[in-house]
CSV table of C-alpha atoms in Angstrom, one decimal:
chain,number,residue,atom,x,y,z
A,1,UNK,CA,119.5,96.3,101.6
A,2,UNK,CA,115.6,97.1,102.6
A,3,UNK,CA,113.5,100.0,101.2
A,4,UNK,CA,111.4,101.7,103.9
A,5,UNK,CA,108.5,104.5,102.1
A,6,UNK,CA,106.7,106.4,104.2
A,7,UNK,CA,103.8,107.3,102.0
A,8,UNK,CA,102.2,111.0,101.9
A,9,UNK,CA,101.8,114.7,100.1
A,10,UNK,CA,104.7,116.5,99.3
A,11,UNK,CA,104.1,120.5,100.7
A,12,UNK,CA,104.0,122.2,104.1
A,13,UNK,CA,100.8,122.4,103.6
A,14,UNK,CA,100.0,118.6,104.2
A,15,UNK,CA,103.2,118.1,106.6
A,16,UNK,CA,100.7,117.0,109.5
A,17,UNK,CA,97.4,115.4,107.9
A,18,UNK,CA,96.4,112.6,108.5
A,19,UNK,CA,97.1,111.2,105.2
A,20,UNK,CA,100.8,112.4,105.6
A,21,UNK,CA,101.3,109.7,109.0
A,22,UNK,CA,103.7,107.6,106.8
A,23,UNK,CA,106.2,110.3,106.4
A,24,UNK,CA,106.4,111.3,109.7
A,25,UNK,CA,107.4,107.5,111.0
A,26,UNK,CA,110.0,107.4,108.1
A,27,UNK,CA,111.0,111.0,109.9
A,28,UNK,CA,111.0,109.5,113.5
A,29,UNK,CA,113.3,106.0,111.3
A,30,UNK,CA,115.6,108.4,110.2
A,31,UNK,CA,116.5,109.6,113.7
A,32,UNK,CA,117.0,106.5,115.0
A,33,UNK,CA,119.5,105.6,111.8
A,34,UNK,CA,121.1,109.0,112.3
A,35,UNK,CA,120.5,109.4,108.8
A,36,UNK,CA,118.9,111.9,106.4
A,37,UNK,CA,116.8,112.6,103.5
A,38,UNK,CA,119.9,114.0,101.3
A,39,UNK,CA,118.7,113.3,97.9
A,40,UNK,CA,116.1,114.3,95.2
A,41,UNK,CA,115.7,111.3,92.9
A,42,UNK,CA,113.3,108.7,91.6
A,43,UNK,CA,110.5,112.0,92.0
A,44,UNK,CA,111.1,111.6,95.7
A,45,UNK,CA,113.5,112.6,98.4
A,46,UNK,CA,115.9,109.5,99.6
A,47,UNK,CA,118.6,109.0,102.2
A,48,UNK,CA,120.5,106.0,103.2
A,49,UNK,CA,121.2,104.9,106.9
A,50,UNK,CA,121.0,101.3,109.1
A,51,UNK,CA,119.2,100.0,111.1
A,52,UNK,CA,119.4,96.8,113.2
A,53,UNK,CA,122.7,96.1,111.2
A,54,UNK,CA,120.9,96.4,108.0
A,55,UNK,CA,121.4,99.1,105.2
A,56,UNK,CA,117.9,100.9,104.4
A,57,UNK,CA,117.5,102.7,101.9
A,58,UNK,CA,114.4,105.5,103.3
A,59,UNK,CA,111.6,107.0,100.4
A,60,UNK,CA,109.6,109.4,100.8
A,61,UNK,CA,107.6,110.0,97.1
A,62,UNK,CA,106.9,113.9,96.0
A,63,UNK,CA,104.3,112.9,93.2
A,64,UNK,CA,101.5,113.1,95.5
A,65,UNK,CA,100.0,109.8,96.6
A,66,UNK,CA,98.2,108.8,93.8
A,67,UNK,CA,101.5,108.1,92.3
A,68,UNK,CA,103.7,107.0,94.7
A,69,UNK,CA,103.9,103.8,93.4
A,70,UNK,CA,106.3,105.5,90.8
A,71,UNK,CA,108.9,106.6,92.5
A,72,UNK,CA,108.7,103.0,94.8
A,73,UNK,CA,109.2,101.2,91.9
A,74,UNK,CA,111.8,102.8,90.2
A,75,UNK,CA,114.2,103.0,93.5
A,76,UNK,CA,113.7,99.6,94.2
A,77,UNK,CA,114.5,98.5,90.6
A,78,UNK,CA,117.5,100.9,90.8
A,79,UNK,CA,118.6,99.6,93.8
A,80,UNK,CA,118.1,95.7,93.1
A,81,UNK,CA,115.5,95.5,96.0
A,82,UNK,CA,113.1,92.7,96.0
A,83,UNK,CA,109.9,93.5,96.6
A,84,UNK,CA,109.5,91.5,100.0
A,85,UNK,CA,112.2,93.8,101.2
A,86,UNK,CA,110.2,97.0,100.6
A,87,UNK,CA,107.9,98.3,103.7
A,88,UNK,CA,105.6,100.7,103.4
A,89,UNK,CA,104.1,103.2,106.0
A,90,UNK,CA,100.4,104.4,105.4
A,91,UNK,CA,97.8,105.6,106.8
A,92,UNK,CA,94.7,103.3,107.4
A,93,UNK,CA,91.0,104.3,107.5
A,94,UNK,CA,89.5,101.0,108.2
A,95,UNK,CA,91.6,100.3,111.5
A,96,UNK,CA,90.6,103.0,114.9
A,97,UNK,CA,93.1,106.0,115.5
A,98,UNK,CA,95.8,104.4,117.5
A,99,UNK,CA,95.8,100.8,116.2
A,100,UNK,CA,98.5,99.5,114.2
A,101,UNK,CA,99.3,96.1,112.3
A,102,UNK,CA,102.1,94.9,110.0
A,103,UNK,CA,101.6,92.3,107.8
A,104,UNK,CA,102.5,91.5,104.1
A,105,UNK,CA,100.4,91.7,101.1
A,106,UNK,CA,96.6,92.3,100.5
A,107,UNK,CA,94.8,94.6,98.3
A,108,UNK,CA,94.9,98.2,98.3
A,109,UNK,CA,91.5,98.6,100.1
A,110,UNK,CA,90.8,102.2,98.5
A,111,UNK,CA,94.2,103.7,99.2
A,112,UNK,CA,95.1,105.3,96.1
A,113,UNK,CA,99.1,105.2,97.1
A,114,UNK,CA,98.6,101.6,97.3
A,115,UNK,CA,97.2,100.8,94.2
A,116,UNK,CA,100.1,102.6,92.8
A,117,UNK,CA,102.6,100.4,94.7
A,118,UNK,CA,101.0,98.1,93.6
A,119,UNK,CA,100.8,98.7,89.6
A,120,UNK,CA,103.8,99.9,89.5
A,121,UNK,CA,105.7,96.9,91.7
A,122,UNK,CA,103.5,94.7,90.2
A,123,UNK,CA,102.7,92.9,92.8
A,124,UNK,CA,101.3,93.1,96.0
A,125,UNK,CA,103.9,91.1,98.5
A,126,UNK,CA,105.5,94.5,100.2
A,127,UNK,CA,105.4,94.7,103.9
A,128,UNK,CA,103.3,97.3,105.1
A,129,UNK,CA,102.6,99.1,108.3
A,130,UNK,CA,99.2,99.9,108.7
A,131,UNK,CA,98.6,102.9,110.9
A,132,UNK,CA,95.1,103.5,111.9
A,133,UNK,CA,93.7,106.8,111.5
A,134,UNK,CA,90.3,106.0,111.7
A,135,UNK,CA,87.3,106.9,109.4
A,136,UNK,CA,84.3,109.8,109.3
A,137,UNK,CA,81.2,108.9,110.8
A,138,UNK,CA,77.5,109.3,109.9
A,139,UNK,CA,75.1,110.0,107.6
A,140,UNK,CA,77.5,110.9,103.6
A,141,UNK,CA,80.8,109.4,105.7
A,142,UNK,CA,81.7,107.9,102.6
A,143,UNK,CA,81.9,111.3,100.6
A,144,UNK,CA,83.6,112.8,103.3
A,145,UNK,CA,86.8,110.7,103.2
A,146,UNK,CA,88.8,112.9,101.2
A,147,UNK,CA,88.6,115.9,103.4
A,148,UNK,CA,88.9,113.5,106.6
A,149,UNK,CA,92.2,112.3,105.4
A,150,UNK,CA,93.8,115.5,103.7
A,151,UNK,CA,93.0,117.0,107.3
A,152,UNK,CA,94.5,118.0,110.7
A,153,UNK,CA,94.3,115.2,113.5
A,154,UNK,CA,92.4,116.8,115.9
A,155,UNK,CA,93.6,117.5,120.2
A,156,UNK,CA,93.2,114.5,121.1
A,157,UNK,CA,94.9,112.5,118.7
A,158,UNK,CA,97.3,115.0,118.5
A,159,UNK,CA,98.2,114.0,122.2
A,160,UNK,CA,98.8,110.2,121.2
A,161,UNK,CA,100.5,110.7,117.9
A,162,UNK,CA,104.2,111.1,118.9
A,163,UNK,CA,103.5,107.8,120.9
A,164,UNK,CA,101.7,105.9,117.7
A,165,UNK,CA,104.7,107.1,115.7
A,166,UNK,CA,107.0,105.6,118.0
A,167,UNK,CA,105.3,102.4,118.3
A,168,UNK,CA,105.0,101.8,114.3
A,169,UNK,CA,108.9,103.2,114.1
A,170,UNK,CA,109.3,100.2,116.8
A,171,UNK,CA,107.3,97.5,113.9
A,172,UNK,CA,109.7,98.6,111.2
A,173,UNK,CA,112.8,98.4,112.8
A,174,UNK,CA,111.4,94.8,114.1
A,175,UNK,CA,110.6,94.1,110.6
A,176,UNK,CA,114.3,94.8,109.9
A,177,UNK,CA,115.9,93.1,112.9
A,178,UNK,CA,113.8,90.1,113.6
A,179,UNK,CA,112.0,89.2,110.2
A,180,UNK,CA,108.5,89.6,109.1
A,181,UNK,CA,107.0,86.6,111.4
A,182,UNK,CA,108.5,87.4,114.6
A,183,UNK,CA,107.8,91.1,114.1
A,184,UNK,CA,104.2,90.5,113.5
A,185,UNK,CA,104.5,87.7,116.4
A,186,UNK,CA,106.1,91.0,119.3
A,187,UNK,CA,103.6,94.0,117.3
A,188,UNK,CA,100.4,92.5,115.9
A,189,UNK,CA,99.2,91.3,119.7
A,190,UNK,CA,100.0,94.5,121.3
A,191,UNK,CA,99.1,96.8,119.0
């Protein structure tokens, strides 16, 4: 079994910021395995499914990201999941809007859900798929990063997300089929 999380904030109210982009490729995931998030456990909502011939078990954490790591953690324990079988989908501020890249490890870089994967895994060897949102420009971009992420994608990247979801949907299920090196070998060139 492999544990996909999409990482994000629980609420209508952050269904489609940028900071949310992990949940919504867990969403498009759980199409493809015809599966659904039944459950409310582990402070997060879970649902089983295959893909590529393998059982997943799909996370999305309600705790908010900050503690995300939490409910990671505690599923993948319950589950006997090793930690290089746990992917995780995030949002990325220091790659454009549009690019993506899967690879394994590496610090948390300022994401505050993957310090708390990390903490609470402890260790850093999950898989992750990086999806590039881009970061806030200009003079006091730095203290703008919290509204940038807990916002809206604007038209134009609105017109290109379905397509970005698709394409990092298309790395996990590679990641699933194939095996981390071939996956990164098919996505990391393209992407």
């Amino acid at each position: 079994m492999k544990l996909i999380c999409g990482l994000g904030n629980p609420g209508r109210e952050y269904e489609r910021h940028r900071h949310n982009v992990g949940f919504m490729v867990v969403d498009a995931l759980l199409a493809r395995a015809r599966a659904e998030l039944t459950q409310d456990k582990f402070q997060a909502r879970v649902g089983q499914g295959s893909l590529g011939g393998e059982r997943i078990l799909f996370v999305e954490p309600q705790t908010f990201m900050n503690l995300s790591g939490r409910s990671v953690a505690e599923a993948a324990r319950f589950y006997k999941v090793a930690v290089q079988d746990v992917l995780v989908v995030h949002d990325e501020l220091d790659l454009p809007f549009g690019r993506l890249q899967l690879k394994a490890g590496g610090g948390a870089g300022g994401h505050n859900g993957l310090k708390s994967m990390v903490q609470c895994l402890g260790e850093d060897a999950f898989i992750r798929v990086r999806v590039g949102i881009g970061k806030p420009e200009g003079p006091n971009a730095k203290e703008r990063v919290a509204g940038y992420v807990l916002s809206n994608f604007d038209d134009g990247e609105r017109r290109q997300l379905e397509e970005l979801i698709g394409k990092a949907a298309d790395m996990a299920e590679s990641w699933v089929r194939d095996g981390l090196a071939t996956a990164m070998n098919r996505h990391n060139r393209r992407a």
